[in-house]
Amino acid sequence: MKVLLGVGGSDHSRRALKETIERVQETGDDLTVAIFSSEEVEATLTDVESDVRAVLEDANVEATVRRITSHPGGELVQLADEEGFDRLVIGGGTRSPLGKIQLGSIAEFVVLNAETPVTLIR
Amino acid sequence: MSEDRSYPAEVSGPFPTPPHDFVDDEGRDIVVRIANDDREDLVAMYEDFDPQDRAQGIPPVGERSIRRWLDRVFEDDCLNVIAWHGEDAVGHSMLVPDDEDAYELAIFVLGSHQSAGIGTELLGTLLGHGKDRGIDRVWLTVERWNEPAIGLYQKVGFEIRNTESFELEMAIRIADRE
């Protein structure tokens, strides 16, 4: 299976990365990681990329790493739909003070707009 | 998310304060009280809760998760009121502080006791209780399709805030800022 994972440097992105890597280790899926910087996180694109590469290396998992620069949600959807990915994976969902789950804008855009099946890890 | 200008300028109210008793639209005697050590009654209520009445992941499913969530909303800086029908907890509403001196609100009424006016009284009593404790601004989120809930919130004075996310955000001012 050809899997596209979007990683933006937030905590839930990091969890999505970890879980996807564990899955790839079992299945041998063909993984592409698309990195972007999101407004809620201070990390630069370079920070996110080096973090992702380090995690991949630790896990001994091969993956293509690509950068997304303009509209993360839109580009993720376009990449997944146009390049024949079987699944698009993203992290998302923070908790309000009293525990309600709230989807971030990128996660929401992807869930609503992708033709490719989406896995939301929260 | 909760800048001051996004709250209504006008102060809503007056609201009842707990204990507040009333007869609901079905003729049942209901009383709203400040929650004390009623955790077991709430666990029982939430275990009876219809999955379709959950909102954005709360109340969680399963006793252990319900208890963990209740621990959070019963922390010292939170306010909780319960609607009682006889010995049974049939509604629960809470205020949990955010990091900007305002409070997030949620309310749950058991399916068997919905559409009888209990929500309005429970919500009002929580706001009255909150005002007594010095709270001035309250907000909540609600699913866009949940028209009965949105109507209930508007009835007590909540206004819809401009938001582009999945959920609708609503806010109310219950006291002038000191």
mmCIF file of C-alpha atoms in Angstrom:
data_model
loop_
_atom_site.group_PDB
_atom_site.id
_atom_site.type_symbol
_atom_site.label_atom_id
_atom_site.label_comp_id
_atom_site.label_asym_id
_atom_site.label_seq_id
_atom_site.Cartn_x
_atom_site.Cartn_y
_atom_site.Cartn_z
ATOM 1 C CA MET A 1 0.000 0.000 0.000
ATOM 2 C CA LYS A 2 1.174 3.504 -0.834
ATOM 3 C CA VAL A 3 0.791 5.740 2.212
ATOM 4 C CA LEU A 4 1.100 9.513 2.422
ATOM 5 C CA LEU A 5 1.612 10.901 5.923
ATOM 6 C CA GLY A 6 1.323 14.639 6.649
ATOM 7 C CA VAL A 7 3.521 15.897 9.506
ATOM 8 C CA GLY A 8 3.434 19.494 10.737
ATOM 9 C CA GLY A 9 5.552 19.389 13.868
ATOM 10 C CA SER A 10 2.736 19.404 16.442
ATOM 11 C CA ASP A 11 2.415 16.774 19.177
ATOM 12 C CA HIS A 12 -0.388 14.987 17.403
ATOM 13 C CA SER A 13 1.644 15.015 14.174
ATOM 14 C CA ARG A 14 4.444 13.351 16.056
ATOM 15 C CA ARG A 15 2.117 10.694 17.399
ATOM 16 C CA ALA A 16 0.800 10.078 13.885
ATOM 17 C CA LEU A 17 4.394 9.662 12.688
ATOM 18 C CA LYS A 18 5.192 7.171 15.427
ATOM 19 C CA GLU A 19 2.065 5.098 14.830
ATOM 20 C CA THR A 20 2.499 5.120 11.067
ATOM 21 C CA ILE A 21 6.104 3.985 11.366
ATOM 22 C CA GLU A 22 5.056 1.115 13.628
ATOM 23 C CA ARG A 23 2.507 0.084 11.023
ATOM 24 C CA VAL A 24 4.961 0.352 8.157
ATOM 25 C CA GLN A 25 7.379 -1.868 10.072
ATOM 26 C CA GLU A 26 4.698 -4.561 10.112
ATOM 27 C CA THR A 27 3.281 -4.137 6.641
ATOM 28 C CA GLY A 28 6.198 -2.885 4.589
ATOM 29 C CA ASP A 29 3.945 -0.161 3.132
ATOM 30 C CA ASP A 30 5.516 2.353 0.767
ATOM 31 C CA LEU A 31 5.681 5.515 2.905
ATOM 32 C CA THR A 32 5.966 9.141 1.846
ATOM 33 C CA VAL A 33 6.136 11.800 4.567
ATOM 34 C CA ALA A 34 4.991 15.263 3.526
ATOM 35 C CA ILE A 35 6.207 17.887 5.962
ATOM 36 C CA PHE A 36 4.811 21.358 6.496
ATOM 37 C CA SER A 37 4.981 24.077 9.117
ATOM 38 C CA SER A 38 1.686 24.961 10.760
ATOM 39 C CA GLU A 39 0.684 28.167 12.485
ATOM 40 C CA GLU A 40 0.199 26.551 15.881
ATOM 41 C CA VAL A 41 3.755 25.262 16.037
ATOM 42 C CA GLU A 42 6.928 27.347 16.129
ATOM 43 C CA ALA A 43 9.161 24.785 14.455
ATOM 44 C CA THR A 44 10.497 25.710 11.012
ATOM 45 C CA LEU A 45 10.237 23.398 8.046
ATOM 46 C CA THR A 46 13.892 22.486 8.514
ATOM 47 C CA ASP A 47 13.296 21.598 12.179
ATOM 48 C CA VAL A 48 10.355 19.414 11.244
ATOM 49 C CA GLU A 49 12.320 17.709 8.484
ATOM 50 C CA SER A 50 15.348 16.892 10.617
ATOM 51 C CA ASP A 51 13.075 15.607 13.375
ATOM 52 C CA VAL A 52 11.193 13.383 10.930
ATOM 53 C CA ARG A 53 14.404 12.060 9.386
ATOM 54 C CA ALA A 54 15.822 11.277 12.836
ATOM 55 C CA VAL A 55 12.697 9.367 13.863
ATOM 56 C CA LEU A 56 12.701 7.418 10.581
ATOM 57 C CA GLU A 57 16.353 6.571 10.984
ATOM 58 C CA ASP A 58 15.897 5.414 14.590
ATOM 59 C CA ALA A 59 13.125 3.121 13.443
ATOM 60 C CA ASN A 60 15.142 1.966 10.478
ATOM 61 C CA VAL A 61 12.283 2.774 8.108
ATOM 62 C CA GLU A 62 12.832 4.067 4.592
ATOM 63 C CA ALA A 63 10.563 6.819 3.396
ATOM 64 C CA THR A 64 10.473 9.604 0.865
ATOM 65 C CA VAL A 65 10.380 12.996 2.590
ATOM 66 C CA ARG A 66 8.800 15.900 0.734
ATOM 67 C CA ARG A 67 8.117 19.488 1.640
ATOM 68 C CA ILE A 68 4.811 21.279 1.398
ATOM 69 C CA THR A 69 5.030 25.021 1.387
ATOM 70 C CA SER A 70 1.775 26.794 0.644
ATOM 71 C CA HIS A 71 -1.618 25.507 1.830
ATOM 72 C CA PRO A 72 -0.856 22.281 3.749
ATOM 73 C CA GLY A 73 -4.377 20.824 3.608
ATOM 74 C CA GLY A 74 -4.819 21.568 -0.087
ATOM 75 C CA GLU A 75 -1.413 20.257 -1.079
ATOM 76 C CA LEU A 76 -1.786 17.067 0.951
ATOM 77 C CA VAL A 77 -5.105 16.337 -0.727
ATOM 78 C CA GLN A 78 -3.702 17.085 -4.180
ATOM 79 C CA LEU A 79 -0.619 14.943 -3.643
ATOM 80 C CA ALA A 80 -2.638 12.012 -2.359
ATOM 81 C CA ASP A 81 -5.300 12.187 -5.062
ATOM 82 C CA GLU A 82 -3.016 12.836 -8.024
ATOM 83 C CA GLU A 83 -0.125 10.552 -7.254
ATOM 84 C CA GLY A 84 -2.043 7.362 -6.626
ATOM 85 C CA PHE A 85 -1.740 7.059 -2.874
ATOM 86 C CA ASP A 86 -3.984 4.457 -1.240
ATOM 87 C CA ARG A 87 -4.210 6.243 2.075
ATOM 88 C CA LEU A 88 -3.623 9.677 3.521
ATOM 89 C CA VAL A 89 -2.714 9.771 7.217
ATOM 90 C CA ILE A 90 -2.750 12.869 9.406
ATOM 91 C CA GLY A 91 -2.693 13.660 13.088
ATOM 92 C CA GLY A 92 -5.199 16.099 14.498
ATOM 93 C CA GLY A 93 -7.597 16.814 17.277
ATOM 94 C CA THR A 94 -6.802 18.790 20.371
ATOM 95 C CA ARG A 95 -8.837 18.819 23.568
ATOM 96 C CA SER A 96 -10.724 21.819 24.908
ATOM 97 C CA PRO A 97 -10.332 22.672 28.626
ATOM 98 C CA LEU A 98 -13.222 20.391 29.505
ATOM 99 C CA GLY A 99 -12.209 17.561 27.215
ATOM 100 C CA LYS A 100 -14.079 18.104 23.943
ATOM 101 C CA ILE A 101 -12.207 17.026 20.852
ATOM 102 C CA GLN A 102 -11.536 19.815 18.377
ATOM 103 C CA LEU A 103 -10.172 19.232 14.906
ATOM 104 C CA GLY A 104 -7.505 21.555 13.583
ATOM 105 C CA SER A 105 -8.089 23.385 10.314
ATOM 106 C CA ILE A 106 -5.689 21.218 8.296
ATOM 107 C CA ALA A 107 -7.201 17.963 9.561
ATOM 108 C CA GLU A 108 -10.670 19.283 8.863
ATOM 109 C CA PHE A 109 -9.777 20.362 5.345
ATOM 110 C CA VAL A 110 -8.237 16.976 4.542
ATOM 111 C CA VAL A 111 -11.146 14.968 5.960
ATOM 112 C CA LEU A 112 -13.671 16.996 3.986
ATOM 113 C CA ASN A 113 -11.807 17.251 0.699
ATOM 114 C CA ALA A 114 -9.684 14.179 0.033
ATOM 115 C CA GLU A 115 -10.869 11.520 -2.418
ATOM 116 C CA THR A 116 -8.204 9.216 -1.016
ATOM 117 C CA PRO A 117 -9.301 7.380 2.160
ATOM 118 C CA VAL A 118 -8.093 9.325 5.198
ATOM 119 C CA THR A 119 -6.872 7.988 8.517
ATOM 120 C CA LEU A 120 -7.054 10.564 11.283
ATOM 121 C CA ILE A 121 -4.835 9.742 14.242
ATOM 122 C CA ARG A 122 -5.810 11.580 17.396
ATOM 123 C CA MET B 1 -9.845 31.978 20.707
ATOM 124 C CA SER B 2 -11.431 33.978 23.496
ATOM 125 C CA GLU B 3 -10.381 37.584 23.004
ATOM 126 C CA ASP B 4 -12.562 39.913 24.947
ATOM 127 C CA ARG B 5 -14.266 41.529 21.989
ATOM 128 C CA SER B 6 -15.730 38.198 20.933
ATOM 129 C CA TYR B 7 -18.016 38.158 23.960
ATOM 130 C CA PRO B 8 -21.331 39.992 23.819
ATOM 131 C CA ALA B 9 -21.133 43.512 25.287
ATOM 132 C CA GLU B 10 -24.466 43.056 26.995
ATOM 133 C CA VAL B 11 -24.707 41.184 30.286
ATOM 134 C CA SER B 12 -27.256 38.338 30.269
ATOM 135 C CA GLY B 13 -29.441 37.294 33.169
ATOM 136 C CA PRO B 14 -30.768 37.299 35.792
ATOM 137 C CA PHE B 15 -30.283 33.606 36.461
ATOM 138 C CA PRO B 16 -31.547 31.376 39.264
ATOM 139 C CA THR B 17 -29.020 30.172 41.816
ATOM 140 C CA PRO B 18 -28.741 26.698 43.316
ATOM 141 C CA PRO B 19 -30.570 25.077 44.937
ATOM 142 C CA HIS B 20 -33.241 25.737 42.312
ATOM 143 C CA ASP B 21 -36.377 23.613 42.191
ATOM 144 C CA PHE B 22 -39.035 23.535 39.524
ATOM 145 C CA VAL B 23 -41.615 21.277 37.889
ATOM 146 C CA ASP B 24 -40.590 20.203 34.385
ATOM 147 C CA ASP B 25 -42.907 20.100 31.344
ATOM 148 C CA GLU B 26 -43.778 16.481 32.182
ATOM 149 C CA GLY B 27 -44.869 17.378 35.708
ATOM 150 C CA ARG B 28 -41.765 15.961 37.406
ATOM 151 C CA ASP B 29 -40.250 17.656 40.469
ATOM 152 C CA ILE B 30 -36.667 18.533 39.639
ATOM 153 C CA VAL B 31 -34.069 20.275 41.763
ATOM 154 C CA VAL B 32 -30.710 21.659 40.617
ATOM 155 C CA ARG B 33 -27.997 21.610 43.267
ATOM 156 C CA ILE B 34 -24.297 22.346 43.465
ATOM 157 C CA ALA B 35 -22.500 19.016 43.021
ATOM 158 C CA ASN B 36 -20.752 17.813 46.123
ATOM 159 C CA ASP B 37 -19.666 14.256 46.558
ATOM 160 C CA ASP B 38 -22.056 12.888 43.936
ATOM 161 C CA ARG B 39 -19.531 11.208 41.686
ATOM 162 C CA GLU B 40 -21.139 7.764 41.846
ATOM 163 C CA ASP B 41 -24.524 9.134 40.805
ATOM 164 C CA LEU B 42 -22.930 10.861 37.825
ATOM 165 C CA VAL B 43 -21.055 7.726 36.801
ATOM 166 C CA ALA B 44 -24.422 5.919 36.856
ATOM 167 C CA MET B 45 -26.016 8.678 34.778
ATOM 168 C CA TYR B 46 -23.261 8.664 32.175
ATOM 169 C CA GLU B 47 -23.275 4.884 31.932
ATOM 170 C CA ASP B 48 -26.957 5.220 30.946
ATOM 171 C CA PHE B 49 -26.136 7.888 28.408
ATOM 172 C CA ASP B 50 -27.244 7.380 24.824
ATOM 173 C CA PRO B 51 -24.213 7.354 22.485
ATOM 174 C CA GLN B 52 -26.022 9.713 20.108
ATOM 175 C CA ASP B 53 -26.157 12.356 22.830
ATOM 176 C CA ARG B 54 -22.397 12.520 23.139
ATOM 177 C CA ALA B 55 -20.665 15.660 21.930
ATOM 178 C CA GLN B 56 -17.140 15.820 20.530
ATOM 179 C CA GLY B 57 -15.946 12.818 22.492
ATOM 180 C CA ILE B 58 -17.614 13.556 25.813
ATOM 181 C CA PRO B 59 -18.922 11.991 27.909
ATOM 182 C CA PRO B 60 -16.463 9.230 27.098
ATOM 183 C CA VAL B 61 -17.648 5.636 26.848
ATOM 184 C CA GLY B 62 -16.864 3.090 29.560
ATOM 185 C CA GLU B 63 -16.702 3.470 33.314
ATOM 186 C CA ARG B 64 -12.970 4.019 33.559
ATOM 187 C CA SER B 65 -12.897 6.799 30.958
ATOM 188 C CA ILE B 66 -15.984 8.408 32.473
ATOM 189 C CA ARG B 67 -14.267 8.504 35.876
ATOM 190 C CA ARG B 68 -11.089 9.975 34.428
ATOM 191 C CA TRP B 69 -13.070 12.687 32.658
ATOM 192 C CA LEU B 70 -15.097 13.456 35.809
ATOM 193 C CA ASP B 71 -11.845 13.815 37.763
ATOM 194 C CA ARG B 72 -10.874 16.530 35.307
ATOM 195 C CA VAL B 73 -14.138 18.475 35.436
ATOM 196 C CA PHE B 74 -14.301 18.191 39.236
ATOM 197 C CA GLU B 75 -10.921 19.821 39.801
ATOM 198 C CA ASP B 76 -10.961 22.599 42.399
ATOM 199 C CA ASP B 77 -11.224 25.457 39.935
ATOM 200 C CA CYS B 78 -14.307 23.988 38.172
ATOM 201 C CA LEU B 79 -18.010 24.455 38.960
ATOM 202 C CA ASN B 80 -20.544 21.619 38.673
ATOM 203 C CA VAL B 81 -24.318 21.489 39.167
ATOM 204 C CA ILE B 82 -26.581 18.451 38.963
ATOM 205 C CA ALA B 83 -30.314 18.176 38.165
ATOM 206 C CA TRP B 84 -31.988 15.608 40.413
ATOM 207 C CA HIS B 85 -35.244 13.771 39.861
ATOM 208 C CA GLY B 86 -35.796 12.095 43.201
ATOM 209 C CA GLU B 87 -32.693 10.019 43.877
ATOM 210 C CA ASP B 88 -31.483 10.074 40.291
ATOM 211 C CA ALA B 89 -29.045 12.455 38.666
ATOM 212 C CA VAL B 90 -30.696 13.307 35.311
ATOM 213 C CA GLY B 91 -28.612 16.275 34.189
ATOM 214 C CA HIS B 92 -25.128 17.674 34.762
ATOM 215 C CA SER B 93 -23.617 20.966 33.707
ATOM 216 C CA MET B 94 -20.127 22.294 34.330
ATOM 217 C CA LEU B 95 -17.790 25.254 33.964
ATOM 218 C CA VAL B 96 -14.076 24.612 33.412
ATOM 219 C CA PRO B 97 -11.587 27.507 33.270
ATOM 220 C CA ASP B 98 -9.564 28.187 30.119
ATOM 221 C CA ASP B 99 -6.230 29.995 30.277
ATOM 222 C CA GLU B 100 -7.753 33.406 29.625
ATOM 223 C CA ASP B 101 -9.891 33.829 32.712
ATOM 224 C CA ALA B 102 -13.045 32.706 30.933
ATOM 225 C CA TYR B 103 -14.866 29.379 31.357
ATOM 226 C CA GLU B 104 -15.904 26.618 28.978
ATOM 227 C CA LEU B 105 -19.390 25.216 29.556
ATOM 228 C CA ALA B 106 -20.958 21.852 28.804
ATOM 229 C CA ILE B 107 -24.347 20.377 29.679
ATOM 230 C CA PHE B 108 -25.749 16.852 29.474
ATOM 231 C CA VAL B 109 -29.315 15.715 30.135
ATOM 232 C CA LEU B 110 -30.318 12.064 30.229
ATOM 233 C CA GLY B 111 -32.420 11.004 27.219
ATOM 234 C CA SER B 112 -35.418 10.097 29.397
ATOM 235 C CA HIS B 113 -35.508 13.682 30.696
ATOM 236 C CA GLN B 114 -34.826 15.661 27.530
ATOM 237 C CA SER B 115 -37.292 18.070 25.863
ATOM 238 C CA ALA B 116 -38.936 18.917 29.168
ATOM 239 C CA GLY B 117 -37.307 22.258 29.931
ATOM 240 C CA ILE B 118 -34.701 20.808 32.297
ATOM 241 C CA GLY B 119 -31.773 21.948 30.143
ATOM 242 C CA THR B 120 -32.855 25.585 30.263
ATOM 243 C CA GLU B 121 -33.179 25.562 34.059
ATOM 244 C CA LEU B 122 -29.956 23.606 34.566
ATOM 245 C CA LEU B 123 -28.001 25.915 32.280
ATOM 246 C CA GLY B 124 -29.436 29.060 33.890
ATOM 247 C CA THR B 125 -28.693 27.779 37.387
ATOM 248 C CA LEU B 126 -25.087 26.994 36.481
ATOM 249 C CA LEU B 127 -24.666 30.524 35.096
ATOM 250 C CA GLY B 128 -26.234 31.982 38.268
ATOM 251 C CA HIS B 129 -23.824 29.898 40.339
ATOM 252 C CA GLY B 130 -20.920 31.005 38.145
ATOM 253 C CA LYS B 131 -21.829 34.652 38.504
ATOM 254 C CA ASP B 132 -21.935 34.237 42.312
ATOM 255 C CA ARG B 133 -18.395 32.903 42.118
ATOM 256 C CA GLY B 134 -17.123 35.888 40.154
ATOM 257 C CA ILE B 135 -17.178 34.463 36.618
ATOM 258 C CA ASP B 136 -17.962 36.985 33.874
ATOM 259 C CA ARG B 137 -17.395 35.258 30.492
ATOM 260 C CA VAL B 138 -18.443 31.791 29.357
ATOM 261 C CA TRP B 139 -18.096 30.000 26.009
ATOM 262 C CA LEU B 140 -18.929 26.632 24.521
ATOM 263 C CA THR B 141 -18.749 24.681 21.301
ATOM 264 C CA VAL B 142 -21.631 22.821 19.708
ATOM 265 C CA GLU B 143 -21.996 20.824 16.514
ATOM 266 C CA ARG B 144 -23.428 22.941 13.714
ATOM 267 C CA TRP B 145 -26.285 20.514 13.058
ATOM 268 C CA ASN B 146 -27.410 20.421 16.679
ATOM 269 C CA GLU B 147 -30.197 22.964 16.333
ATOM 270 C CA PRO B 148 -32.060 22.091 19.555
ATOM 271 C CA ALA B 149 -28.893 22.725 21.568
ATOM 272 C CA ILE B 150 -28.068 25.943 19.710
ATOM 273 C CA GLY B 151 -31.635 27.162 20.359
ATOM 274 C CA LEU B 152 -31.313 26.353 24.053
ATOM 275 C CA TYR B 153 -28.063 28.287 24.345
ATOM 276 C CA GLN B 154 -29.491 31.285 22.492
ATOM 277 C CA LYS B 155 -32.501 31.302 24.793
ATOM 278 C CA VAL B 156 -30.335 31.972 27.856
ATOM 279 C CA GLY B 157 -28.266 34.616 26.070
ATOM 280 C CA PHE B 158 -25.410 32.884 24.235
ATOM 281 C CA GLU B 159 -24.456 34.434 20.917
ATOM 282 C CA ILE B 160 -22.790 32.711 17.993
ATOM 283 C CA ARG B 161 -19.203 33.729 17.456
ATOM 284 C CA ASN B 162 -17.668 33.924 14.063
ATOM 285 C CA THR B 163 -15.771 30.686 13.569
ATOM 286 C CA GLU B 164 -14.698 28.599 10.634
ATOM 287 C CA SER B 165 -14.164 25.317 12.426
ATOM 288 C CA PHE B 166 -16.320 22.177 12.453
ATOM 289 C CA GLU B 167 -18.053 23.228 15.632
ATOM 290 C CA LEU B 168 -19.937 26.385 16.293
ATOM 291 C CA GLU B 169 -18.562 28.523 19.082
ATOM 292 C CA MET B 170 -20.956 30.489 21.276
ATOM 293 C CA ALA B 171 -20.285 32.987 24.054
ATOM 294 C CA ILE B 172 -22.116 34.834 26.805
ATOM 295 C CA ARG B 173 -21.292 37.568 29.310
ATOM 296 C CA ILE B 174 -22.875 37.054 32.714
ATOM 297 C CA ALA B 175 -21.287 39.925 34.665
ATOM 298 C CA ASP B 176 -19.479 43.187 34.037
ATOM 299 C CA ARG B 177 -15.756 42.787 34.182
ATOM 300 C CA GLU B 178 -14.307 43.989 37.466
#
